[in-house]
CSV table of C-alpha atoms in Angstrom, one decimal:
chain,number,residue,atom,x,y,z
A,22,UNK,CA,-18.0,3.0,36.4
A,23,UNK,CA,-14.2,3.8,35.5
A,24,UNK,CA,-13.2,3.5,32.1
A,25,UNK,CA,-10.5,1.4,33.2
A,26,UNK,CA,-13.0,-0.7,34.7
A,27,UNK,CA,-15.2,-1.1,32.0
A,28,UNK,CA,-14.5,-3.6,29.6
A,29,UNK,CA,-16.0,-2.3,26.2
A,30,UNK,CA,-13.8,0.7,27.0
A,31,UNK,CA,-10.1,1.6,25.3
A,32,UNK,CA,-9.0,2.0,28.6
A,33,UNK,CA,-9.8,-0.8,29.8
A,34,UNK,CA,-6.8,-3.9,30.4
A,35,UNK,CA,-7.2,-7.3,30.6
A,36,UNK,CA,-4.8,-9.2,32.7
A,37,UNK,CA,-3.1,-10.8,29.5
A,38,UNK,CA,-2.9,-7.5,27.6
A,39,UNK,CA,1.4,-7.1,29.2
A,40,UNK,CA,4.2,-5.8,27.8
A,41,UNK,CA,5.6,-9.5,26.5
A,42,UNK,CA,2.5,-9.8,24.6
A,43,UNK,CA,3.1,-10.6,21.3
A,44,UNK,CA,0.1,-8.9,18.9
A,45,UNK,CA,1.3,-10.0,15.3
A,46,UNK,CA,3.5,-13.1,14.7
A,47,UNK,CA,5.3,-11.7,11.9
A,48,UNK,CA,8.2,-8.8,13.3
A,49,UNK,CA,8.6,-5.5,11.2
A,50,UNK,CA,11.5,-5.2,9.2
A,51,UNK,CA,10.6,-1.9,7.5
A,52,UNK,CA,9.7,-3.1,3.5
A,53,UNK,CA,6.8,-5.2,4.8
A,54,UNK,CA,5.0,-2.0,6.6
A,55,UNK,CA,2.3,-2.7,4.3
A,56,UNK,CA,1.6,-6.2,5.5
A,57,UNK,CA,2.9,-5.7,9.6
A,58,UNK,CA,0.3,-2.1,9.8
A,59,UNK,CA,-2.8,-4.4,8.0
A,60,UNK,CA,-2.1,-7.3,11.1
A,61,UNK,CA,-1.1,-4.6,13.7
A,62,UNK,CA,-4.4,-2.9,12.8
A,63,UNK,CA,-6.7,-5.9,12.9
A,64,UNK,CA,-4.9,-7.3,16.1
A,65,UNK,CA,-5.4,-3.4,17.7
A,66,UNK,CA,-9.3,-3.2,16.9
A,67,UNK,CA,-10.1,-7.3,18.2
A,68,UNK,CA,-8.4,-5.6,21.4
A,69,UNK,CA,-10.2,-2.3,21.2
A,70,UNK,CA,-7.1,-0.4,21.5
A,71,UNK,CA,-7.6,1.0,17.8
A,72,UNK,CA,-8.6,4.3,18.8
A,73,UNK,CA,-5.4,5.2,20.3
A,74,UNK,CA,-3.5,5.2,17.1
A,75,UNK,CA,-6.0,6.6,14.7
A,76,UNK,CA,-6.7,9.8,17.4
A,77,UNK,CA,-10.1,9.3,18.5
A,78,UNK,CA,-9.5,8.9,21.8
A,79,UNK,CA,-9.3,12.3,23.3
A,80,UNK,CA,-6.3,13.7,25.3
A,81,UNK,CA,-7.9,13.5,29.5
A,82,UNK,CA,-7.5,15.9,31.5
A,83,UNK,CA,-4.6,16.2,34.0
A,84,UNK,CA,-7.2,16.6,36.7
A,85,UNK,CA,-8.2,12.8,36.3
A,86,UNK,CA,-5.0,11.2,37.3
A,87,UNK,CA,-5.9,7.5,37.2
A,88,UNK,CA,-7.3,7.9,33.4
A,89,UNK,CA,-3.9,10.2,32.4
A,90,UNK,CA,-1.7,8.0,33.1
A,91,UNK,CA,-3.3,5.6,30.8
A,92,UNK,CA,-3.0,7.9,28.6
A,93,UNK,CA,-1.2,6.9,25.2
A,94,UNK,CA,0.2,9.6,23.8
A,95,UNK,CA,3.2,7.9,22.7
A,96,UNK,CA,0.9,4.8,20.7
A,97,UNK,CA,-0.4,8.0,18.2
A,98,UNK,CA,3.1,9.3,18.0
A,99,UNK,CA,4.7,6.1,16.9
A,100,UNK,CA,2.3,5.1,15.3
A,101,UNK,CA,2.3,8.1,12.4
A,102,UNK,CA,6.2,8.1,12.7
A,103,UNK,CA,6.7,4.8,11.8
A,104,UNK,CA,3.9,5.5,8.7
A,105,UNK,CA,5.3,8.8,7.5
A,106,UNK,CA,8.9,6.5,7.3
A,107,UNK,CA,7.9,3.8,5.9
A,108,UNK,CA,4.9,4.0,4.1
A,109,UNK,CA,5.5,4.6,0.2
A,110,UNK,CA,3.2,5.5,-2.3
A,111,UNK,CA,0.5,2.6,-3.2
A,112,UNK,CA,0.2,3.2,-6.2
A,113,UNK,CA,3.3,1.5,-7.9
A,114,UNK,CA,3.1,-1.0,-5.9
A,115,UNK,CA,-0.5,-1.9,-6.4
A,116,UNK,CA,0.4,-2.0,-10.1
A,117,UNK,CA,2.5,-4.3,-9.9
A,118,UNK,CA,0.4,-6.9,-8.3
A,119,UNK,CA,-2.7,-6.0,-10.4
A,120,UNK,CA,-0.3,-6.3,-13.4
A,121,UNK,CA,0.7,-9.5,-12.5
A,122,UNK,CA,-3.0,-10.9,-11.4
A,123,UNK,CA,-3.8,-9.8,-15.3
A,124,UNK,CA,-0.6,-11.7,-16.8
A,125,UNK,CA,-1.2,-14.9,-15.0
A,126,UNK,CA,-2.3,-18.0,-16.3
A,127,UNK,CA,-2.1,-21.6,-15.1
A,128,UNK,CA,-0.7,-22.8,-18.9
A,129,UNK,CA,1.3,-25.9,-18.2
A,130,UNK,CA,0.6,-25.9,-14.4
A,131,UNK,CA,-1.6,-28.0,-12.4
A,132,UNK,CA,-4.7,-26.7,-11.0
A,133,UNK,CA,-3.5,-26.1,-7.3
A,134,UNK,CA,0.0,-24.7,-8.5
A,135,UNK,CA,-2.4,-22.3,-10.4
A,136,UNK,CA,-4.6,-21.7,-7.5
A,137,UNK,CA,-1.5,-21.1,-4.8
A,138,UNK,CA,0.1,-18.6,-7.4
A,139,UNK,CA,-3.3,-16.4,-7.7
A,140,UNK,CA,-4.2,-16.6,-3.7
A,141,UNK,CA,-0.3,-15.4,-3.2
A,142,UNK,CA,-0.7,-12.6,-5.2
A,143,UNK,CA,-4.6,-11.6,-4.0
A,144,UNK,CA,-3.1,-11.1,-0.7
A,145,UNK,CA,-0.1,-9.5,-1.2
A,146,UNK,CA,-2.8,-6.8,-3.2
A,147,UNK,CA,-5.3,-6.9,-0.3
A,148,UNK,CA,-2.6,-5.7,2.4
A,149,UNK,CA,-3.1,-2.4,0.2
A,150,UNK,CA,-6.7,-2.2,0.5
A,151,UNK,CA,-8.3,0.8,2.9
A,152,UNK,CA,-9.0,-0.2,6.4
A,153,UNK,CA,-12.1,1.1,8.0
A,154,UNK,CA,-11.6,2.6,11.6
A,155,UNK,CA,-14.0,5.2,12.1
A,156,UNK,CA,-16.5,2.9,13.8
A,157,UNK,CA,-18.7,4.3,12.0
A,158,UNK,CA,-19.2,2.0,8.2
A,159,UNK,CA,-22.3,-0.1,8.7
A,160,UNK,CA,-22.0,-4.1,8.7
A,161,UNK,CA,-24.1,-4.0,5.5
A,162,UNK,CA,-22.1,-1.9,3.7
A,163,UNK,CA,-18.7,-3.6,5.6
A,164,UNK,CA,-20.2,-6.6,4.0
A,165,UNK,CA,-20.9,-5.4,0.3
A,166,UNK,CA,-16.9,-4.4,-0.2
A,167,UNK,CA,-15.7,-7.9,0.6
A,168,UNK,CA,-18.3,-9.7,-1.5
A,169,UNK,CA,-16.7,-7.4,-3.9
A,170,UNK,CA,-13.6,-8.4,-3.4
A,171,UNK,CA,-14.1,-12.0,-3.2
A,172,UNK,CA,-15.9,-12.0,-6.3
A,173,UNK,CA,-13.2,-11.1,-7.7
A,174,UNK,CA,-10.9,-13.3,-6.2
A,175,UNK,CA,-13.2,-15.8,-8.1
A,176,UNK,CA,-13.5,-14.2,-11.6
A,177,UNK,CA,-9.2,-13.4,-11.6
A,178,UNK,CA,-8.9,-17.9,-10.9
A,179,UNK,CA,-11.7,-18.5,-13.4
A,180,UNK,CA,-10.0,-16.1,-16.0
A,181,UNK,CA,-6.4,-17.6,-16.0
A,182,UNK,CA,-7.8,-21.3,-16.4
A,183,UNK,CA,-7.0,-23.3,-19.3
A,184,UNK,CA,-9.5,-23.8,-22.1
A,185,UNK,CA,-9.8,-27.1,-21.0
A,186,UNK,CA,-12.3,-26.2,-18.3
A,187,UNK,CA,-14.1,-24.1,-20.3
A,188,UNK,CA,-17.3,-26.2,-19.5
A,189,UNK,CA,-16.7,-26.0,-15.9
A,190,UNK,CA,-16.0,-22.3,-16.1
A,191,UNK,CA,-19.5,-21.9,-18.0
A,192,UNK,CA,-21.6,-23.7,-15.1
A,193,UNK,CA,-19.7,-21.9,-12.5
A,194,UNK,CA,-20.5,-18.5,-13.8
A,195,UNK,CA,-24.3,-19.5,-13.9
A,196,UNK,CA,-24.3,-20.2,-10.2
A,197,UNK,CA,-26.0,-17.3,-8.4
A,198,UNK,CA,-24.8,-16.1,-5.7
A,199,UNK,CA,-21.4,-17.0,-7.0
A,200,UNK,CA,-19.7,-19.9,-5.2
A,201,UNK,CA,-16.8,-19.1,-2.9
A,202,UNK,CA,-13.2,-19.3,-4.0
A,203,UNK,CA,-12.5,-22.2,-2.1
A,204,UNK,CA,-15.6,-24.2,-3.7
A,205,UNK,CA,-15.0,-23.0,-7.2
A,206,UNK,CA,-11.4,-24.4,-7.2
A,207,UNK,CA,-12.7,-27.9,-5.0
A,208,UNK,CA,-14.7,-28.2,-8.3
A,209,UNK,CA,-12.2,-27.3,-10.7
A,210,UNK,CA,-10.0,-29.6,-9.1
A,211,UNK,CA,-12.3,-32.2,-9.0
A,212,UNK,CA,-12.8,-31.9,-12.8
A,213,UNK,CA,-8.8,-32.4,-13.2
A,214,UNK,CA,-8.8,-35.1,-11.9
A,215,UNK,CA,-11.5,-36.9,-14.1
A,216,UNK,CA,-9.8,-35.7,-16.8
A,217,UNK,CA,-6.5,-37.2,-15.6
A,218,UNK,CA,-8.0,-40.6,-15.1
A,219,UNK,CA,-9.5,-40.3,-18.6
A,220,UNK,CA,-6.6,-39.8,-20.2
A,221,UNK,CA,-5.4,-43.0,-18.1
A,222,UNK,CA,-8.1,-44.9,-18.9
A,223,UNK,CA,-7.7,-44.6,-22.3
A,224,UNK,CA,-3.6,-44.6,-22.8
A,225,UNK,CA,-4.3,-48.2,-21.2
A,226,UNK,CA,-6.8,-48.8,-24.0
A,227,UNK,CA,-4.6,-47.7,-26.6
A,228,UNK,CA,-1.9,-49.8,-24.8
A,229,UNK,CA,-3.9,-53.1,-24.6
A,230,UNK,CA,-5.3,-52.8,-28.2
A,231,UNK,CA,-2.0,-52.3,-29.6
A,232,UNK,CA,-0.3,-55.3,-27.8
A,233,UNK,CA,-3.6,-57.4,-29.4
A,234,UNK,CA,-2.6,-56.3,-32.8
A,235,UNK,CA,0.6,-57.8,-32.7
C-alpha cells in the first residue's frame, strides 16, 4: 500500500485536510508564539502531520515521484524559522507566572473569582510546559506527568483559600487519590454558600430579636 493511501501514515490526506482549513482558532500575532505553537502542535499530532515539523519524517527519494511531491520540506523550514524568531527564553517568563501563582490569594474575593484567577494563570504556565513528540514516552509515564500537574493545580487553589475553609481544606487533603480540580472547588463552593446562608440566617435572627426588644 502507498503511504498516501494508508491512513495511519503522515502522508496520507483526508479529503478535509485543504488549504482553507483552519487548524487553531486563535491567529498568531507573534508574542503569543508560546500559546499558538502548544495548539498548532496538538492540532498537528490529532492529524498525524506532527512528524513533518519536528524532522522525523525522512527526506524520499527523487526516484519515488508521487511520495516527493508530498514532500514537506517547507513545513520543517517554517516551522524552526518561525521558532528561532519568536521563541524567547522560558525562563523569565515562567517566573513570572509561578511568581504570581505563589502571591495569589482569594482575600476579599468570592470563591469562583478566586478559582477563575488561578485557572487563568495555570494555563498561561502550562503553554510553557515540554511537549512530547518522539512517539516514543509511554502512556504510563504520559500519564504520571499530568497527574503531576493537576495535583498541583489542586494544592496552588487549596493554598490561596481563606482560613475560613480551613476545615474543608483538611478533609480535602485526606481524600486519596486527590479529587480533581473541578470537584475540589464544586465543594468549596458548595461550603460558601452554607456559610452565606448562615450568616443570613442569623443577621435575620439578630434583626427579629432586636425589633422584639423594642
Amino acid at each position: 500500500m502507498s503511504p498516501i493511501d494508508d491512513r495511519l501514515h503522515p502522508y496520507y490526506l483526508h479529503h478535509s485536510d485543504n488549504h482553507d482549513f483552519v487548524l487553531v482558532s486563535q491567529p498568531f500575532i507573534g508574542e503569543n508564539y508560546p500559546s499558538w505553537s502548544q495548539a498548532m502542535l496538538i492540532a498537528l499530532s490529532v492529524k498525524n502531520k506532527l512528524h513533518f515539523i519536528d524532522g522525523s519524517v525522512p527526506k524520499p527519494n527523487s526516484s519515488d515521484f508521487v511520495i516527493y511531491n508530498a514532500w514537506m520540506q517547507s513545513a520543517f523550514d517554517i516551522w524552526n524559522d518561525f521558532k528561532d524568531r519568536f521563541q524567547q527564553s522560558n525562563g523569565p517568563c515562567v517566573f513570572q507566572i509561578r511568581r504570581q501563582i505563589t502571591n495569589l490569594a482569594q482575600n476579599q474575593d468570592p470563591v469562583g473569582v478566586y478559582f477563575t484567577k488561578l485557572k487563568s494563570l495555570s494555563k498561561e504556565l502550562s503553554n510553557y510546559r515540554p511537549h512530547c513528540s518522539c512517539g516514543k514516552c509511554g502512556s504510563e509515564g504520559l500519564k504520571k506527568i499530568d497527574e503531576y500537574f493537576k495535583t498541583e493545580h489542586v494544592m496552588n487553589f487549596l493554598m490561596g483559600l481563606n482560613d475560613l475553609f480551613s476545615q474543608t481544606r483538611g478533609q480535602i487533603l485526606l481524600i486519596d487519590p486527590l479529587l480533581a480540580i473541578n470537584r475540589v472547588f464544586s465543594l468549596v463552593a458548595q461550603e460558601e454558600k452554607q456559610k452565606l446562608i448562615s450568616n443570613y440566617t442569623q443577621n435575620d435572627n439578630s434583626m427579629a430579636f432586636l425589633a422584639k426588644s423594642k
